[in-house]
Tab-separated table of C-alpha atoms in Angstrom:
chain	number	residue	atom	x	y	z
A	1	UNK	CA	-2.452	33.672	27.746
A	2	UNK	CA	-4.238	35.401	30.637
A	3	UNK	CA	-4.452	38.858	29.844
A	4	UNK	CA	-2.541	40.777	32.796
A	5	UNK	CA	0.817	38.110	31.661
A	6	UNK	CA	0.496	40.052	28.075
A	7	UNK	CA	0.021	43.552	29.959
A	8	UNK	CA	3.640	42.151	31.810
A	9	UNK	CA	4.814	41.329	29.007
A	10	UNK	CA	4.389	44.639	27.168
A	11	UNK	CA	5.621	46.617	30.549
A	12	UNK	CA	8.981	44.435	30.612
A	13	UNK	CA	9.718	45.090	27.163
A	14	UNK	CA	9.066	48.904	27.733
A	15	UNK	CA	6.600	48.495	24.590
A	16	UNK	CA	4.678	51.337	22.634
A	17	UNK	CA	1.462	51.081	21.071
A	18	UNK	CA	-1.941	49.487	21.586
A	19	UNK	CA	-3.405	46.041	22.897
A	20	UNK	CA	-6.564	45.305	20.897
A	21	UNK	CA	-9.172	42.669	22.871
A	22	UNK	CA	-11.778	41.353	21.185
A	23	UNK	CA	-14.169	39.670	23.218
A	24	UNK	CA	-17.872	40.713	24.426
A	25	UNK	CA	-16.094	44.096	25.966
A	26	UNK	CA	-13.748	45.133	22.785
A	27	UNK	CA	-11.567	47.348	24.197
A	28	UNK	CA	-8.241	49.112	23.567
A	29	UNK	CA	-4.873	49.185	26.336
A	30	UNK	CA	-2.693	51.417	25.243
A	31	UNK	CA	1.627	51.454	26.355
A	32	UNK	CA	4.175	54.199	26.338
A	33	UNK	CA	7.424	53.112	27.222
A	34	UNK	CA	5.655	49.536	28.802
A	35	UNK	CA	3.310	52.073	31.005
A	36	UNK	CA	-0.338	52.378	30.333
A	37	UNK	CA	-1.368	55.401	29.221
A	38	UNK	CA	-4.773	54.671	28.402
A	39	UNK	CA	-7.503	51.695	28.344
A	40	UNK	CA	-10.907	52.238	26.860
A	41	UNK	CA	-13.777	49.777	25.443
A	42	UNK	CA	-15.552	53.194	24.139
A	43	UNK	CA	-15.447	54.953	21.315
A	44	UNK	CA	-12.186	57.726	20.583
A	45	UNK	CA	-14.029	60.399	21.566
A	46	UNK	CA	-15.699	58.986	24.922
A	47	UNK	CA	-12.580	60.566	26.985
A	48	UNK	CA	-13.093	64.112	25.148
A	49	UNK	CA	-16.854	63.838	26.208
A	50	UNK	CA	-15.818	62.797	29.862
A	51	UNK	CA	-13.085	65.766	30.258
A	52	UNK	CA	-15.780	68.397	28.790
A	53	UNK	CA	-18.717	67.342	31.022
A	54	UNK	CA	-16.491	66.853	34.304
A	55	UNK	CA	-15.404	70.572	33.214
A	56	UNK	CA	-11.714	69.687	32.806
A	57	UNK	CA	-11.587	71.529	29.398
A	58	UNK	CA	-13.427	73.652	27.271
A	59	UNK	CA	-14.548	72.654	23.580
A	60	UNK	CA	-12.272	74.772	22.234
A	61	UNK	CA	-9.078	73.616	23.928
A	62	UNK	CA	-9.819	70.099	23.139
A	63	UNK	CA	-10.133	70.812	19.311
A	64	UNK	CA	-7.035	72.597	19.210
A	65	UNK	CA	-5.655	69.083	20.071
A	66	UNK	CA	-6.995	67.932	16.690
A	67	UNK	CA	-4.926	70.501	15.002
A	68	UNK	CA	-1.579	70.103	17.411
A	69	UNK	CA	-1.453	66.424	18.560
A	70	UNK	CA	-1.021	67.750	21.589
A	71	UNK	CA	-2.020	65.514	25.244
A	72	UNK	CA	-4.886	66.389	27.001
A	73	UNK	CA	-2.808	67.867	30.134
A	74	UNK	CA	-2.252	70.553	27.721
A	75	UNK	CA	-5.794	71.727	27.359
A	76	UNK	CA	-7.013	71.617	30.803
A	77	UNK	CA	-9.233	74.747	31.844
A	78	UNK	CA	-7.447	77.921	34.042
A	79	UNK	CA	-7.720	76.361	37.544
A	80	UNK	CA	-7.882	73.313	36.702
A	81	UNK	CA	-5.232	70.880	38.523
A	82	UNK	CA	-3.032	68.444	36.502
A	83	UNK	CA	-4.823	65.436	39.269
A	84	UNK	CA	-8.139	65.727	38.221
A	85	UNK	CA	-7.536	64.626	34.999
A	86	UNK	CA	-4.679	61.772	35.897
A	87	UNK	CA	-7.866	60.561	38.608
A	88	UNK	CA	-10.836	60.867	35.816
A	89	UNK	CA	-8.250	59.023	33.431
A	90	UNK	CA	-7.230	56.367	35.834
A	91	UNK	CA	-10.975	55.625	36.618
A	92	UNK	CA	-11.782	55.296	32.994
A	93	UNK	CA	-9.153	53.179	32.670
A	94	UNK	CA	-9.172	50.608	35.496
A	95	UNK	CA	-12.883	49.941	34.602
A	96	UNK	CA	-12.551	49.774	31.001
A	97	UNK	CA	-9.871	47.169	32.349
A	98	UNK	CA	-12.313	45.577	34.175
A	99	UNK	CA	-14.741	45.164	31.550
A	100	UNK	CA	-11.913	43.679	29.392
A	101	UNK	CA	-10.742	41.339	31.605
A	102	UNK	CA	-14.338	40.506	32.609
A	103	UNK	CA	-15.379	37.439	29.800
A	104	UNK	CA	-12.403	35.619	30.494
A	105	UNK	CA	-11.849	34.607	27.326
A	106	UNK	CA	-11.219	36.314	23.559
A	107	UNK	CA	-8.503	37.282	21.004
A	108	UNK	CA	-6.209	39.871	21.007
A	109	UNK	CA	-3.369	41.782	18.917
A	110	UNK	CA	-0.567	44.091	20.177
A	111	UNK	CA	-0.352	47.585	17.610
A	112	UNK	CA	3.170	49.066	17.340
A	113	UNK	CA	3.516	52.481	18.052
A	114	UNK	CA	-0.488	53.127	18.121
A	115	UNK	CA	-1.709	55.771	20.197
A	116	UNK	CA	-5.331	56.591	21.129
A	117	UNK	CA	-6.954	59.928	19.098
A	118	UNK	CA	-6.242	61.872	22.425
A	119	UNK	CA	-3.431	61.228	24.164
A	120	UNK	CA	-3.921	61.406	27.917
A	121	UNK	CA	0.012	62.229	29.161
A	122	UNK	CA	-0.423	59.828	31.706
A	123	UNK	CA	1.594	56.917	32.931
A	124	UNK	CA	-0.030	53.829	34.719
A	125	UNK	CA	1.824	50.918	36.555
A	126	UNK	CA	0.409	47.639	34.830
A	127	UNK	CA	0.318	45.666	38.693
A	128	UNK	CA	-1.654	48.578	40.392
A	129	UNK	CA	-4.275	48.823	37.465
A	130	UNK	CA	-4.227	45.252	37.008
A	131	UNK	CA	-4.796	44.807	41.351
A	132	UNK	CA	-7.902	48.164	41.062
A	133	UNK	CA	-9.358	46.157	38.202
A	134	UNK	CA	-9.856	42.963	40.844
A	135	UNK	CA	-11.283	45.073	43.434
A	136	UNK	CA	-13.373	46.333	40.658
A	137	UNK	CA	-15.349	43.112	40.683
A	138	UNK	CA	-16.069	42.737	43.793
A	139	UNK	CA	-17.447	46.367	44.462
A	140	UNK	CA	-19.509	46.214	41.439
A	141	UNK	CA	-20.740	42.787	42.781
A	142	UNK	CA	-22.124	45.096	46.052
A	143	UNK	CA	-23.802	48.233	44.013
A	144	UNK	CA	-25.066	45.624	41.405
A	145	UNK	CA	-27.279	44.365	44.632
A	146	UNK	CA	-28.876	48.092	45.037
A	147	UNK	CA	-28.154	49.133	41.673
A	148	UNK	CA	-29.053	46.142	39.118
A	149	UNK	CA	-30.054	47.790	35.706
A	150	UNK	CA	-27.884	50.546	34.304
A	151	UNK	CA	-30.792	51.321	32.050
A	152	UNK	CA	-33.339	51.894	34.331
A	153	UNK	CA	-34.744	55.212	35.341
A	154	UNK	CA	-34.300	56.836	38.141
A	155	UNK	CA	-36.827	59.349	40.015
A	156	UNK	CA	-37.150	61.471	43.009
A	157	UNK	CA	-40.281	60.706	45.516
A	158	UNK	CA	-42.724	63.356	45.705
A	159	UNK	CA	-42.657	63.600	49.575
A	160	UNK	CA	-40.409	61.865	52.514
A	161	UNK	CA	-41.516	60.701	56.305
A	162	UNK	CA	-38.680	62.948	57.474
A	163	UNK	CA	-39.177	66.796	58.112
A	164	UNK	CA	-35.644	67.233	56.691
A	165	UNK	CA	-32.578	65.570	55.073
A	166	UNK	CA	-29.231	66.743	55.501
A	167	UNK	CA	-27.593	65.898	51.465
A	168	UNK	CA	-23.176	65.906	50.723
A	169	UNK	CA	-22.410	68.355	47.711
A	170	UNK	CA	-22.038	65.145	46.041
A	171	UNK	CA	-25.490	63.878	46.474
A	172	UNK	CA	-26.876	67.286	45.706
A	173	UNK	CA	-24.802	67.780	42.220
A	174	UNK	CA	-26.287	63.866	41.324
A	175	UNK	CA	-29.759	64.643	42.044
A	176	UNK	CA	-29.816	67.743	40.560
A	177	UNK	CA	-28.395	65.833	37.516
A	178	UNK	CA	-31.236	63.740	37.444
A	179	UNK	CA	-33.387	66.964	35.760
A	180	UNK	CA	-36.519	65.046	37.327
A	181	UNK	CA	-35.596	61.510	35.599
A	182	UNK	CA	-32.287	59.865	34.240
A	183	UNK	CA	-30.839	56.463	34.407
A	184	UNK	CA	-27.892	55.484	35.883
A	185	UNK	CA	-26.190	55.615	32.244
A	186	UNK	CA	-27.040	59.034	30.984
A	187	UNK	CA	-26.327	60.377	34.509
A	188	UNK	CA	-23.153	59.286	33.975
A	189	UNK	CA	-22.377	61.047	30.685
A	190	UNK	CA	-24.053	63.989	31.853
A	191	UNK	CA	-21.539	64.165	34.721
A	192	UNK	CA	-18.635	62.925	33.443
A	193	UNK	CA	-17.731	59.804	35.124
A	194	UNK	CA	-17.891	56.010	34.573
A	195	UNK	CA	-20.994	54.195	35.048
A	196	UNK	CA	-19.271	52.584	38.209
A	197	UNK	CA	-18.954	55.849	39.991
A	198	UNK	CA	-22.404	56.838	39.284
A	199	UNK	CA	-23.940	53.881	40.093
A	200	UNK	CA	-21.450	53.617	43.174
A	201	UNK	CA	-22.721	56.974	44.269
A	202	UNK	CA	-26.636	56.033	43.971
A	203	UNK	CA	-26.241	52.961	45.216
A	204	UNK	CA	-24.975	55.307	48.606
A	205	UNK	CA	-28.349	57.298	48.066
């Protein structure tokens, strides 16, 4: 069965609980109430490490979770806006989707009433995930030309030809990231964000 006719399956039915995929990108789609909530071919705590370093939460808040089973909209930092964390989630998700969907070819098993260690409080539509997760391929097709090893480090040239460069707060906050020398991998853990947003963004550079 192609994989998004499962995820329609599951939305239809208004199903809770988690798709398992086992294929050369294991990963885990998790429903509530035929929605996704959550898809992920990390570990459980990847999203608590993504919400901490994009400074969505603090430490703290996010281990009271352990104790309360609370979502994660409930331990977002003072000032903090309720969007930043459905947009960091929905990244994570679309190209964990990606990834999934990506060999073609596995095995998989639908969990009743599963939910991931933190729950996100979000709600996904299957088609629009399922329709990002195409485009997905395609863009990472383009940065993969600039950008072809996740692993590899990057570095900042000693001196330019130009007598100045004008940089976006963006560009500045990823090279200042860098610390001197990072790959496109760490970078991204050390920011917060998928590797296909950082390597988006230095592909840009």
């Amino acid at each position: 069965f192609p994989l998004e006719e499962v995820l329609r399956l599951l939305a239809r039915s208004r199903q809770d609980g988690c798709l398992r995929v086992q294929n050369s990108d294991a990963g885990r789609i998790y429903m509530e109430g035929g929605a996704l909530s959550f898809a992920t071919v990390e570990g459980e705590d990847a999203i608590r490490e993504q919400v901490q370093a994009a400074g969505l939460a603090t430490e703290e808040a996010l281990s009271r979770l352990e104790v309360s089973d609370g979502s994660l909209t409930e331990a977002l930092a003072p000032g903090i806006s309720s969007s930043a964390l459905t947009e960091l989630v929905r990244e994570h998700s679309v190209e964990s989707l990606y990834r999934i969907r990506r060999s073609g070819e596995g095995h998989f098993e639908f969990v009743a009433d599963a939910r991931p260690r933190y729950r996100t409080g979000q709600s996904f539509d299957i088609e629009t995930l399922v329709a990002e997760s195409d485009r997905r391929a395609a863009e990472w097709a383009d940065i993969q030309t600039v950008v072809p090893d996740l692993s590899t480090t990057w570095r900042m040239v000693r001196e330019i030809d130009e007598e100045s460069v004008t940089l976006s707060d963006t560009a500045w906050r990823f090279l200042a990231a860098l610390e001197g020398a990072c790959s496109v991998e760490n970078l991204a853990g050390r920011l917060g964000l998928t590797t296909f947003q950082t390597a988006r963004h230095m592909a840009e550079l």
